[in-house]
Tab-separated table of C-alpha atoms in Angstrom:
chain	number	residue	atom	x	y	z
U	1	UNK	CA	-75.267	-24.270	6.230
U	2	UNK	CA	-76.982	-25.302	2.844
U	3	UNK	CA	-79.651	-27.247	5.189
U	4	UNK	CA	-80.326	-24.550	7.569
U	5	UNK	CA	-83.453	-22.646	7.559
U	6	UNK	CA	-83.874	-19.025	6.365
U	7	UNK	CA	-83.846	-18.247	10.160
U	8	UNK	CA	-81.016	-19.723	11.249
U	9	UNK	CA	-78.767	-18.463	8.358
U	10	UNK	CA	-80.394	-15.089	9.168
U	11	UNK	CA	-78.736	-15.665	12.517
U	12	UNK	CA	-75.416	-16.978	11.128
U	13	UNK	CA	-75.423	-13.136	9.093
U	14	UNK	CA	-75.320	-11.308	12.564
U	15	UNK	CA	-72.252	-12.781	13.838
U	16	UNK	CA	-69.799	-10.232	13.110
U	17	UNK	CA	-67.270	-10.958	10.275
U	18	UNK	CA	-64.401	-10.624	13.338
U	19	UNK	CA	-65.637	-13.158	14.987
U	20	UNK	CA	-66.446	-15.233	11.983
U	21	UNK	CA	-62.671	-14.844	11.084
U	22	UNK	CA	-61.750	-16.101	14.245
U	23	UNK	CA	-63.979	-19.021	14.823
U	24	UNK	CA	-62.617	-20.364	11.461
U	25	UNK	CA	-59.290	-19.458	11.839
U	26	UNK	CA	-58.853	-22.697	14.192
U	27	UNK	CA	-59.727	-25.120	11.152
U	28	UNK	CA	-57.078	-26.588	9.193
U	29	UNK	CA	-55.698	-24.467	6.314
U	30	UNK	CA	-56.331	-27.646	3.908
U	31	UNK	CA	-60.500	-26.360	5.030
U	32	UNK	CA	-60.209	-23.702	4.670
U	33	UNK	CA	-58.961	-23.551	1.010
U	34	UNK	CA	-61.796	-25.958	0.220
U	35	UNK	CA	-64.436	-24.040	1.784
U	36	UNK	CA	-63.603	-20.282	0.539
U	37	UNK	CA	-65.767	-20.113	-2.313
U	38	UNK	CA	-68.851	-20.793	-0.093
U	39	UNK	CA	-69.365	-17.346	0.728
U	40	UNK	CA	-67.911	-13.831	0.142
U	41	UNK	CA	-67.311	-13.910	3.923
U	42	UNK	CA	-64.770	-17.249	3.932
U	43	UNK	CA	-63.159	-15.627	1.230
U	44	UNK	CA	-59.944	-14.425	2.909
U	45	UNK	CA	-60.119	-16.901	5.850
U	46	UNK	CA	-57.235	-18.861	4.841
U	47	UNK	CA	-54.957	-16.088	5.939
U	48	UNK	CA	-55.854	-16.187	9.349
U	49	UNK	CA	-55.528	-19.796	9.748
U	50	UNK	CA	-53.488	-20.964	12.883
U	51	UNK	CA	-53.801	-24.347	11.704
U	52	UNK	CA	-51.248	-25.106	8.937
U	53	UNK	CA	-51.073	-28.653	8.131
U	54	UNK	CA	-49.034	-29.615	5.355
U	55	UNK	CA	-48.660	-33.299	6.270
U	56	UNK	CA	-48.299	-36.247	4.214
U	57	UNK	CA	-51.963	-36.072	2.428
U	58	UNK	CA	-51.484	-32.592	1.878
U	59	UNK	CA	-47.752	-33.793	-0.090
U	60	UNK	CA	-49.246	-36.637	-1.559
U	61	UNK	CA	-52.170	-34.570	-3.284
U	62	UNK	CA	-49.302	-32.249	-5.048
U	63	UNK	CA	-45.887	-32.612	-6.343
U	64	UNK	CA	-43.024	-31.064	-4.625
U	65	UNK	CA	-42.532	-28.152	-6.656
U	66	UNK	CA	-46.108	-27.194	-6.774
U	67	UNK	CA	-46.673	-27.884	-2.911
U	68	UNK	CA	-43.755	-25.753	-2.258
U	69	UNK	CA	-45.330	-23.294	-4.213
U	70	UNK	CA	-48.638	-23.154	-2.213
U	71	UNK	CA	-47.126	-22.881	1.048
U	72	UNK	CA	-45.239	-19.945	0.222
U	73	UNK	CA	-48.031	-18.698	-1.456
U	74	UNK	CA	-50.066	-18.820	1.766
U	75	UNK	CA	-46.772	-17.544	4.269
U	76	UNK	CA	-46.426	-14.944	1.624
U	77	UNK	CA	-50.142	-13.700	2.232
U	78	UNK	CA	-50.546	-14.952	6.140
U	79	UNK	CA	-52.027	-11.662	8.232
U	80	UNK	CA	-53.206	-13.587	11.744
U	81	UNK	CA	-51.469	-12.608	14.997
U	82	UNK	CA	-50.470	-16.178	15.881
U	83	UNK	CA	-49.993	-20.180	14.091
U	84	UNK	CA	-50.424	-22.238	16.896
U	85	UNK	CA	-49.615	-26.077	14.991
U	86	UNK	CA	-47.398	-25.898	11.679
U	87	UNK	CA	-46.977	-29.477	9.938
U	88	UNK	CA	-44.479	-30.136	7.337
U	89	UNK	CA	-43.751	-33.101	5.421
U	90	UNK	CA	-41.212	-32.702	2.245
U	91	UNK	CA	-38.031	-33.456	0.389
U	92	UNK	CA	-36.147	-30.871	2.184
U	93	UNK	CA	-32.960	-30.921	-0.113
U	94	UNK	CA	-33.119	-27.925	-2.608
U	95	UNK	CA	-35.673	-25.922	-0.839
U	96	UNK	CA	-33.900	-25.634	2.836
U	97	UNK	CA	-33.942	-21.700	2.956
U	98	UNK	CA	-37.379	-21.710	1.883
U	99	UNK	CA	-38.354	-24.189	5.040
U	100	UNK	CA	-36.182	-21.923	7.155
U	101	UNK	CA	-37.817	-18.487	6.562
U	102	UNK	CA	-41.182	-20.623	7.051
U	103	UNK	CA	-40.110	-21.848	10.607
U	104	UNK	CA	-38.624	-18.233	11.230
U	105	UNK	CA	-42.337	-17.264	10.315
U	106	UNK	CA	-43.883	-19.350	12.984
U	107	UNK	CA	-41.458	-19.160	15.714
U	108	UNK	CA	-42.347	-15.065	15.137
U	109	UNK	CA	-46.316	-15.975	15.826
U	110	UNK	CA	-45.962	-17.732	19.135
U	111	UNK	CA	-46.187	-21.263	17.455
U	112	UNK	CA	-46.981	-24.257	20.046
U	113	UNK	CA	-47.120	-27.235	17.544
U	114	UNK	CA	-44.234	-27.612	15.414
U	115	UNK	CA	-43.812	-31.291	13.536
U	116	UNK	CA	-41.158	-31.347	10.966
U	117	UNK	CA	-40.830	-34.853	9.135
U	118	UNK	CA	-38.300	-35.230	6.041
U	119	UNK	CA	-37.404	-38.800	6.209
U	120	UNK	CA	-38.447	-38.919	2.719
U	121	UNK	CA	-35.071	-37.384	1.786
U	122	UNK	CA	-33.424	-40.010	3.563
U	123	UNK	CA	-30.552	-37.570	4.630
U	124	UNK	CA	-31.021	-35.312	8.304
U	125	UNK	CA	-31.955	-31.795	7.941
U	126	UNK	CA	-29.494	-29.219	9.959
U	127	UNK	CA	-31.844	-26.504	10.760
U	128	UNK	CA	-29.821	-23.706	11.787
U	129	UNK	CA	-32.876	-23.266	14.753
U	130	UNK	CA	-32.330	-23.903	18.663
U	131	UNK	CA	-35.398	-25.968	19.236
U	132	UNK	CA	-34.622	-26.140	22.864
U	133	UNK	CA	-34.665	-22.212	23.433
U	134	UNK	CA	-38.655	-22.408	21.855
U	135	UNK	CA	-40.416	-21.404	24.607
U	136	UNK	CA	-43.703	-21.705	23.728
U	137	UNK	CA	-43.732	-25.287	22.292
U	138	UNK	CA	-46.121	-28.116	23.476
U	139	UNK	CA	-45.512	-30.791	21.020
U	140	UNK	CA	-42.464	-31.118	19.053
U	141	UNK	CA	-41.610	-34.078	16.719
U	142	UNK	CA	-38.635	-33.796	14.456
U	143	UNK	CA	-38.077	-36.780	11.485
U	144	UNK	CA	-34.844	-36.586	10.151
U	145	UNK	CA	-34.315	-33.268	11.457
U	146	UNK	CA	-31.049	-32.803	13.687
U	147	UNK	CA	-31.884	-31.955	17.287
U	148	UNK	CA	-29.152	-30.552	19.434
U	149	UNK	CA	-29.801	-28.639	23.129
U	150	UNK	CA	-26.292	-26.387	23.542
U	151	UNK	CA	-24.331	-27.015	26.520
U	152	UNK	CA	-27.264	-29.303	27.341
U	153	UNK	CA	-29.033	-26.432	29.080
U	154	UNK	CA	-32.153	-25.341	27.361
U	155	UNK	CA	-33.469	-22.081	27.140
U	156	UNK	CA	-37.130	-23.104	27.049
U	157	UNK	CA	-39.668	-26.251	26.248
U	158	UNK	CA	-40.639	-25.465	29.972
U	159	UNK	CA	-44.296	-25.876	28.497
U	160	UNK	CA	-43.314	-28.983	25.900
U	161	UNK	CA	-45.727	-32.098	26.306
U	162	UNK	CA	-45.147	-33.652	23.416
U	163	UNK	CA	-41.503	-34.495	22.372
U	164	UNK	CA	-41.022	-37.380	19.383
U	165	UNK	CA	-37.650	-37.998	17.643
U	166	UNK	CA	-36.289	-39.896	14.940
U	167	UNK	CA	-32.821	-40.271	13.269
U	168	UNK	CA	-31.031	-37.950	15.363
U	169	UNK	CA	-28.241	-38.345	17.994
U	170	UNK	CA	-28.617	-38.304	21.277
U	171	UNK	CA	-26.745	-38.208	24.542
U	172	UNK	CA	-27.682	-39.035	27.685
U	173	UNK	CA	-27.212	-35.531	29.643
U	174	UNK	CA	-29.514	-34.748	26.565
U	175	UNK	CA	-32.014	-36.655	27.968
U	176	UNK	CA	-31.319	-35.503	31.449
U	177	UNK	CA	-31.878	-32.296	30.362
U	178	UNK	CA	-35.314	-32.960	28.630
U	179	UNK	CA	-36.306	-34.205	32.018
U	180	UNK	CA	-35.135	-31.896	34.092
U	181	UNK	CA	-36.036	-28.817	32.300
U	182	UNK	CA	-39.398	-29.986	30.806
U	183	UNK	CA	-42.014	-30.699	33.918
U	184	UNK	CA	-44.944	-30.859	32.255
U	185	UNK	CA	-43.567	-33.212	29.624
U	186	UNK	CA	-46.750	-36.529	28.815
U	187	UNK	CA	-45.127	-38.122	26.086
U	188	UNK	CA	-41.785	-39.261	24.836
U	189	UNK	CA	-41.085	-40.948	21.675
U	190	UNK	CA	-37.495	-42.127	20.419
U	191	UNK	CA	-36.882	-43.637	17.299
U	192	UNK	CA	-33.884	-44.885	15.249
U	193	UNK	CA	-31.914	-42.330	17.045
U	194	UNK	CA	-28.161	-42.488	17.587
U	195	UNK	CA	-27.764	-42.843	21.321
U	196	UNK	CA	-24.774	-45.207	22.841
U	197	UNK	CA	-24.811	-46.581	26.429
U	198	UNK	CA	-27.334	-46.244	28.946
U	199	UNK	CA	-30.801	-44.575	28.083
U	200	UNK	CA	-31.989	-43.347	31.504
U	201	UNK	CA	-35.450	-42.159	32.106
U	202	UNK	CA	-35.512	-39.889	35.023
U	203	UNK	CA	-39.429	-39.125	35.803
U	204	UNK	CA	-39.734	-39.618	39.602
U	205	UNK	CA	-40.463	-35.935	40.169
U	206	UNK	CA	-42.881	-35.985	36.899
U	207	UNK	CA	-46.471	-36.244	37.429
U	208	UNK	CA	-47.720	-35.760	34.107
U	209	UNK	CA	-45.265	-38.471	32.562
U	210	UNK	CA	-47.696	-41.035	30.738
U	211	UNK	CA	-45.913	-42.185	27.459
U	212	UNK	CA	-42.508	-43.687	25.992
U	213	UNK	CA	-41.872	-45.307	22.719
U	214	UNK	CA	-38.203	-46.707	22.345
U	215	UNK	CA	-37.951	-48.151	18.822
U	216	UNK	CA	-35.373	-49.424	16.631
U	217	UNK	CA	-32.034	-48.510	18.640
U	218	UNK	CA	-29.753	-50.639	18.369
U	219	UNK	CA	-26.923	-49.437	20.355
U	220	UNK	CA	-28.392	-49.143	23.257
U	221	UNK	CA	-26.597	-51.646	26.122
U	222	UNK	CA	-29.431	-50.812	29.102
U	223	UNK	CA	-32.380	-48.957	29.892
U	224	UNK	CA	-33.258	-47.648	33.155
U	225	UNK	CA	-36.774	-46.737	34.184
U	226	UNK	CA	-38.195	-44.230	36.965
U	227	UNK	CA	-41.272	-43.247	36.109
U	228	UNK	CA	-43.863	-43.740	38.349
U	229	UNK	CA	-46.542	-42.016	36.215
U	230	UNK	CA	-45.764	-44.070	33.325
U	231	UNK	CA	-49.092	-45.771	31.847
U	232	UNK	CA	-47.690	-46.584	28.799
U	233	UNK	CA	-44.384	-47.965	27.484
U	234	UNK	CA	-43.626	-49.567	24.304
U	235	UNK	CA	-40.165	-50.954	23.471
U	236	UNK	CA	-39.264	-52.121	19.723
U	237	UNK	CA	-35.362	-53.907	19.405
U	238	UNK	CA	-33.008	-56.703	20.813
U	239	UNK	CA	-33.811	-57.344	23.966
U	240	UNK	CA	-32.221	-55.390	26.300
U	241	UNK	CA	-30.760	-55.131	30.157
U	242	UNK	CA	-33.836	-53.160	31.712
U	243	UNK	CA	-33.746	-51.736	35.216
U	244	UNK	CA	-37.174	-50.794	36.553
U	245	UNK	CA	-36.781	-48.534	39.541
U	246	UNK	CA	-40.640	-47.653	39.177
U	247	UNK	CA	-43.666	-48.178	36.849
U	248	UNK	CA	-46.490	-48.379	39.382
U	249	UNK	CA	-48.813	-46.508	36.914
U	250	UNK	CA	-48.146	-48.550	33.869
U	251	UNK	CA	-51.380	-50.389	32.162
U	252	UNK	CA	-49.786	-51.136	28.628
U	253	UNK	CA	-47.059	-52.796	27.486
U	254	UNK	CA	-45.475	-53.371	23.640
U	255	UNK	CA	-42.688	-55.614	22.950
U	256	UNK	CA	-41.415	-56.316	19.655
U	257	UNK	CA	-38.315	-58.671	20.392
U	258	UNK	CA	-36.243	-59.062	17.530
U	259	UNK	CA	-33.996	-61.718	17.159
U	260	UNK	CA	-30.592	-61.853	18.748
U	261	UNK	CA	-27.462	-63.863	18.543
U	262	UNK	CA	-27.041	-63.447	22.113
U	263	UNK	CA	-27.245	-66.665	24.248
U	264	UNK	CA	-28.451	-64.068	27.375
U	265	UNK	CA	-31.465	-62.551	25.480
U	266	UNK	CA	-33.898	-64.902	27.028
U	267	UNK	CA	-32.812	-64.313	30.625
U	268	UNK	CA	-32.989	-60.731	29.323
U	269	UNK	CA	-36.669	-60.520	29.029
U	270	UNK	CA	-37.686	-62.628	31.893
U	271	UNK	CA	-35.830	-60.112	33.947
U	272	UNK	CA	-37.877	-57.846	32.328
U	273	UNK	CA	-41.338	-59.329	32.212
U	274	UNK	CA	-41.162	-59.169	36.378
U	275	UNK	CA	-41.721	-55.498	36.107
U	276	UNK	CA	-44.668	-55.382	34.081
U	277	UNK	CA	-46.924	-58.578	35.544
U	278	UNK	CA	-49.638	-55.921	36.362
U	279	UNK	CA	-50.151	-54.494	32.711
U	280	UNK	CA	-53.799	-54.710	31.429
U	281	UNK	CA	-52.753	-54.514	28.170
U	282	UNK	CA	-50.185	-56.627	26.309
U	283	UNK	CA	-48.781	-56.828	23.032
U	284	UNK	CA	-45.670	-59.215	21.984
U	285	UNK	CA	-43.875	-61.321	19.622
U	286	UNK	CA	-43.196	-64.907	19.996
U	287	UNK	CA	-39.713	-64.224	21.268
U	288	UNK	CA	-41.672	-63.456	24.957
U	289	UNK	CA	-43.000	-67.384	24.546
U	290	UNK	CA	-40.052	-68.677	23.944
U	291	UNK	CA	-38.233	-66.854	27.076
U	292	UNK	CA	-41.053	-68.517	29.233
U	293	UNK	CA	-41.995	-71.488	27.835
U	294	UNK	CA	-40.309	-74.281	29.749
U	295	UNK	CA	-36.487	-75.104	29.781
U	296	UNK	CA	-34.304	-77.883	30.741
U	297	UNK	CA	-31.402	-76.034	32.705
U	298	UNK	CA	-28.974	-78.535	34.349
U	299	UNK	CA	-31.226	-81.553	32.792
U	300	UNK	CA	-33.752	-79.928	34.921
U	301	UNK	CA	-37.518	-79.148	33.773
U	302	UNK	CA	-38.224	-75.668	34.735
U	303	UNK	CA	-40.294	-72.700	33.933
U	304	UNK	CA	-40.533	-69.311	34.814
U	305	UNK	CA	-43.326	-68.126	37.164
U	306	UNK	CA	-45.260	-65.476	35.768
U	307	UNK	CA	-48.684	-64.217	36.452
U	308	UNK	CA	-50.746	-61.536	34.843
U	309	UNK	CA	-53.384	-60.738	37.096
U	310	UNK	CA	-54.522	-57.864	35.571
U	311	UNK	CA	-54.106	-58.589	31.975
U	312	UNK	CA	-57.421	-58.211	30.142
U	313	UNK	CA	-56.133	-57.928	26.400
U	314	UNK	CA	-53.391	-59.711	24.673
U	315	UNK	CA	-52.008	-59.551	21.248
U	316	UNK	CA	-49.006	-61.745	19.755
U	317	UNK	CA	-47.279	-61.506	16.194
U	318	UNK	CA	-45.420	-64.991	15.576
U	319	UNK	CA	-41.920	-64.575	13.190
U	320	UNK	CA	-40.370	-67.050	12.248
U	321	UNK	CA	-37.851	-68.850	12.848
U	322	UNK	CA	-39.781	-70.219	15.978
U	323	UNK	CA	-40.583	-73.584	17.881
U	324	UNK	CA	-44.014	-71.737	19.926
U	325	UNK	CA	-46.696	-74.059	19.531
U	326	UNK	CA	-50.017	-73.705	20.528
U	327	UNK	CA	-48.303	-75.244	24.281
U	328	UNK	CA	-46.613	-71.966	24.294
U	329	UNK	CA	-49.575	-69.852	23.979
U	330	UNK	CA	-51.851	-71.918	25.933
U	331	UNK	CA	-49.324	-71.838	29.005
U	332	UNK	CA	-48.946	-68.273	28.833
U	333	UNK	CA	-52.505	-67.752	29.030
U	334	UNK	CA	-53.598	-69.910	31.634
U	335	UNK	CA	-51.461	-67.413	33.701
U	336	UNK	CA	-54.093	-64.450	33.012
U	337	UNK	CA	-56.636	-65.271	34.811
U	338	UNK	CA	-59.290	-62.010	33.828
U	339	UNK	CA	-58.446	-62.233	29.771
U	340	UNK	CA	-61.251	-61.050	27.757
U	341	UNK	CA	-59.491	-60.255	24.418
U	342	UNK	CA	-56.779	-62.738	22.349
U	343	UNK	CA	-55.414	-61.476	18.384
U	344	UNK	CA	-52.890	-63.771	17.480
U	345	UNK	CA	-51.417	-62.467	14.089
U	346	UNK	CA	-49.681	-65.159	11.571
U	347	UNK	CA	-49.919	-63.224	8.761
U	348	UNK	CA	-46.467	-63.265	7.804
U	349	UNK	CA	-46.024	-66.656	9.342
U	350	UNK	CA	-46.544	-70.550	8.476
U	351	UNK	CA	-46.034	-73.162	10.872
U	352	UNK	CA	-43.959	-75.657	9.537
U	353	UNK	CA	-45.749	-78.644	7.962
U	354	UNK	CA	-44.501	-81.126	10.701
U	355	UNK	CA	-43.955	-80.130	14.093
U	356	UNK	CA	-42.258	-83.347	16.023
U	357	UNK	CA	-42.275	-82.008	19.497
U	358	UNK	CA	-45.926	-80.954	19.316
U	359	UNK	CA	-46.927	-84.193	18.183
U	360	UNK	CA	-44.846	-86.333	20.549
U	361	UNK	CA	-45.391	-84.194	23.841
U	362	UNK	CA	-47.008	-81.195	23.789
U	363	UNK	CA	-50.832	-82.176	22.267
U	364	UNK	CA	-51.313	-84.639	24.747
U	365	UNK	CA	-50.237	-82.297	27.577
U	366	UNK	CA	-52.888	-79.536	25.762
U	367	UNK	CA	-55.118	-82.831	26.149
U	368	UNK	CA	-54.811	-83.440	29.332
U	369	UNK	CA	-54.297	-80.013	31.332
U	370	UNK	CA	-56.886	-77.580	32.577
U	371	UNK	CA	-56.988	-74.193	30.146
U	372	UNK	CA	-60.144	-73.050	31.390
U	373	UNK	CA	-60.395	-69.551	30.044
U	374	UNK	CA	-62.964	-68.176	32.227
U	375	UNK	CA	-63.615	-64.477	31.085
U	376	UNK	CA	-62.605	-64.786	27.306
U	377	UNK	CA	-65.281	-63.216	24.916
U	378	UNK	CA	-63.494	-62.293	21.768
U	379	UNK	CA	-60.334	-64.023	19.598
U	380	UNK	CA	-59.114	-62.529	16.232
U	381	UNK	CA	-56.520	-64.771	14.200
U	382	UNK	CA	-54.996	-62.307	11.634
U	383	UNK	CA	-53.499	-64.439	8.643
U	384	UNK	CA	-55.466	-67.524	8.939
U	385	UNK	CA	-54.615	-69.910	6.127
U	386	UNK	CA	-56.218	-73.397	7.244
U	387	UNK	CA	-53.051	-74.617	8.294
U	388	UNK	CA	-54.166	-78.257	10.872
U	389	UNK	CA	-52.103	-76.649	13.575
U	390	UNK	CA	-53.877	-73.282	12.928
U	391	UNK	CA	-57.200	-75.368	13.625
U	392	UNK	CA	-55.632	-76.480	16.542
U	393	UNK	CA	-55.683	-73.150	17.817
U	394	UNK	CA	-59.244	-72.300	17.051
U	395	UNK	CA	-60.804	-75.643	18.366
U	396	UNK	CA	-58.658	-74.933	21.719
U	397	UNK	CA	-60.472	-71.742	22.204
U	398	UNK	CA	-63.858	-73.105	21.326
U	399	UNK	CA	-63.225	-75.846	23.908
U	400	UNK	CA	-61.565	-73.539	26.604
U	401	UNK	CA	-63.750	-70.542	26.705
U	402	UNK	CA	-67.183	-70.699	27.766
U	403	UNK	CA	-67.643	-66.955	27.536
U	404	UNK	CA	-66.378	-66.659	24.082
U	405	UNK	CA	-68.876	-64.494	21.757
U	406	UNK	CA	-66.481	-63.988	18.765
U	407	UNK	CA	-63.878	-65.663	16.885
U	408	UNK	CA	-62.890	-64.103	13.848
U	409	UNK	CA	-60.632	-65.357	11.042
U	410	UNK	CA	-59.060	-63.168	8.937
U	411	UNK	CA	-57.400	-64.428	5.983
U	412	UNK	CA	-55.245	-62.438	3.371
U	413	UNK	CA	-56.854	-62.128	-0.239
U	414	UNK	CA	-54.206	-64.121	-1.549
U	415	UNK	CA	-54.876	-66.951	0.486
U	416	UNK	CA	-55.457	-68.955	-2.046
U	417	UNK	CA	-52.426	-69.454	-3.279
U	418	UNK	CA	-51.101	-70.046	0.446
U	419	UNK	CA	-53.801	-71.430	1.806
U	420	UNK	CA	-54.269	-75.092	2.522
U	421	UNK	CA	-56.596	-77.751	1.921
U	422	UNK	CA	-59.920	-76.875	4.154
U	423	UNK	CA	-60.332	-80.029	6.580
U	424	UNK	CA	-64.407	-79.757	6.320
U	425	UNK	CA	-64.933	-82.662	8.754
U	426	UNK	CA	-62.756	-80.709	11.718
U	427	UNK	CA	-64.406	-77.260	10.492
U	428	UNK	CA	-67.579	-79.048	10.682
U	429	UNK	CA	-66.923	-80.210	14.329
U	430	UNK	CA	-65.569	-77.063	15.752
U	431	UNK	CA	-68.393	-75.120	14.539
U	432	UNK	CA	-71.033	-77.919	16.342
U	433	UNK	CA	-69.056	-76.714	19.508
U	434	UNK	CA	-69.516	-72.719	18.634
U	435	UNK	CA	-71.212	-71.401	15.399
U	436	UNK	CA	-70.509	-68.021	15.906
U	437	UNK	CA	-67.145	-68.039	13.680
U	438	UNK	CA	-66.686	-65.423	11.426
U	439	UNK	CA	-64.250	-65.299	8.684
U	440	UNK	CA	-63.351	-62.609	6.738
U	441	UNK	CA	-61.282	-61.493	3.583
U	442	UNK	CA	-58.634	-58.327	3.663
């Protein structure tokens, strides 16, 4: 407004104040604090504001006591007819009535966004609230803030989209019920929740259903999946006994395999890997490689037939301990035949200085075996040290993608005191092959 003309602030001046009040009213309160000294007219904006987001920047700006203090300052004073999205993101303990009369507040004004997060406490919030009986909720996402549905019947969420949870307990008729009751339900996010058993996704009659993040849950023994809407499913834990019923829809999958004592874990993810061949998106650990990378079963060489046909980007984070080699990624991508996009990230990973089996079989098969990477343009290495082996890597792509355009290395700052020795004769020769290398500092 400070660069407009005479005439158009002339114009601005007509708009009636009413309307002016409810234009702005739609900004976040955090703007709307900032901008009321502007004008006489923005003055009292604030307490019309449907937007009150007191997230983590807002909590990291003040202390606890004095952002307590400002938000019931501003429910204290708040005169508009409806909130539609209230954030909060505290140390609930010592100010739980306070939080409650706040969430009375908005329930009273119609709310439709209502994210709670108080993991900072590190103890669950019981909100004496039934979030289930909200009827006019489209996103709810609860941190550390119990979540119960009575009888496992609720009385509303009929319009919910939007449902995340962490650190609660769960049961599966809960579940059922979320399905069941909410139709128009997009997105579903679980994490570190207490759920025992079988977690059951029941979506066939969904056609809305795009989203599911399972993460960090432990006791889980099985998952089973019906959701043919599903574009989008990421899975963080111990590999797990899935049961795909149907995921035509889904484009992207996550899978961050964490290590298990369990001699069946591998067998567990190449069981599950058949479901998701068609993905255009992938991103894994090094825990996938290892299930199908080559085995000797019986005394017998064999590996598991996979192809991605559709896979266009893939991303892998190598933990150690681990035997992958740059065999194991090379054979996995050989079976995507349209990849266009490769980030390997090693940043919390070295490989080990000697690696036997890679010098006695696997470089000369790498040597001597077709990788032609047909379609591959770009290749990011996060955590590049100058390892040989990490060298390795980057001549392979050089040599194995004719389309490449980038190849960036990203190295940590502190590299230097993990880095190794820069071979500047192999450097030299990679970059006659492909100049366009790029390495960068973070």
């Amino acid at each position: 407004m400070s660069d407009s003309s005479n005439k158009q602030m002339k114009l601005i001046k007509r708009i009636p104040d009413d309307l002016v009040e409810c234009i702005l009213s739609f900004l976040p309160i955090q703007s709307l604090l900032q901008n009321r000294v502007l004008s006489k007219r923005f003055r009292d904006t604030w307490k019309q504001s449907r937007d009150l987001d007191f997230g983590e920047m807002f909590s990291v700006r003040h202390s606890q006591l004095e952002a307590v203090r400002i938000i019931e300052n501003i429910f204290n004073q708040h005169k508009g007819p409806e909130i539609n999205r209230f954030v909060l993101s505290l140390k609930h303990i010592g100010v739980e009535d306070k939080i409650l009369s706040w969430i009375s507040t908005c329930l009273r004004k119609n709310i439709k966004e209502l994210v709670l997060d108080f993991s900072r406490s590190k103890k669950v919030m019981v909100i004496p609230v039934d979030f289930s009986s909200i009827e006019t909720l489209t996103v709810l996402k609860l941190q550390w803030c119990r979540f119960e549905i009575p009888n496992n019947l609720p009385k509303g969420l009929r319009l919910l989209r939007t449902l995340s949870l962490m650190q609660t307990e769960l049961t599966k008729e809960m579940i059922d019920a979320i399905f069941k009751n909410c139709i128009y339900l997009e997105s579903l996010e679980l994490v570190k929740c207490q759920m025992y058993g079988i977690l059951s996704i029941y979506a066939h009659d969904h056609k809305k259903f795009k989203s599911l993040v399972v993460s960090s849950m432990p006791n889980l023994l099985c998952i089973v999946l019906d959701a043919p809407t599903l574009e989008s499913y990421k899975y963080d834990g111990y590999a797990r006994t899935i049961q795909v019923l149907r995921v035509n829809a889904l484009k992207e999958g996550e899978f961050h395999y964490n290590r298990s004592k369990s001699k069946h874990s591998s067998a567990m993810v190449v069981g599950t890997m058949r479901a998701y061949t068609t993905v255009n998106v992938l991103t894994t650990t090094n825990i996938l490689l290892e299930a199908l990378t080559y085995r000797y079963p019986r005394g017998k060489l064999e590996k598991p037939f996979f192809k991605f046909e559709n896979l266009r980007e893939f991303k892998i984070f190598l933990k150690a301990p681990t035997f992958c080699t740059l065999f194991d990624i090379a054979e996995f991508l050989k079976e995507c035949p349209k990849l266009e996009h490769v980030i390997i990230d090693i940043h919390n990973f070295t490989f080990e200085p000697q690696l036997y089996f890679w010098e006695m079989h696997h470089k000369k098969q790498i040597q001597n075996n077709n990788y032609l990477l047909k379609f591959l343009t770009d290749v990011k290495i996060i955590g590049y040290k100058g390892h040989w082996h990490e060298l390795d890597i980057v001549e392979f792509f050089v040599k194995n993608a004719p389309s490449l355009k980038r190849l960036e290395l990203e190295m940590p700052k502190n590299a230097k005191n993990i880095a190794h020795t820069p071979d500047y004769a192999r450097i030299k020769f990679i970059k006659s092959i492909f100049r366009e290398i790029k390495v960068t500092e973070v």
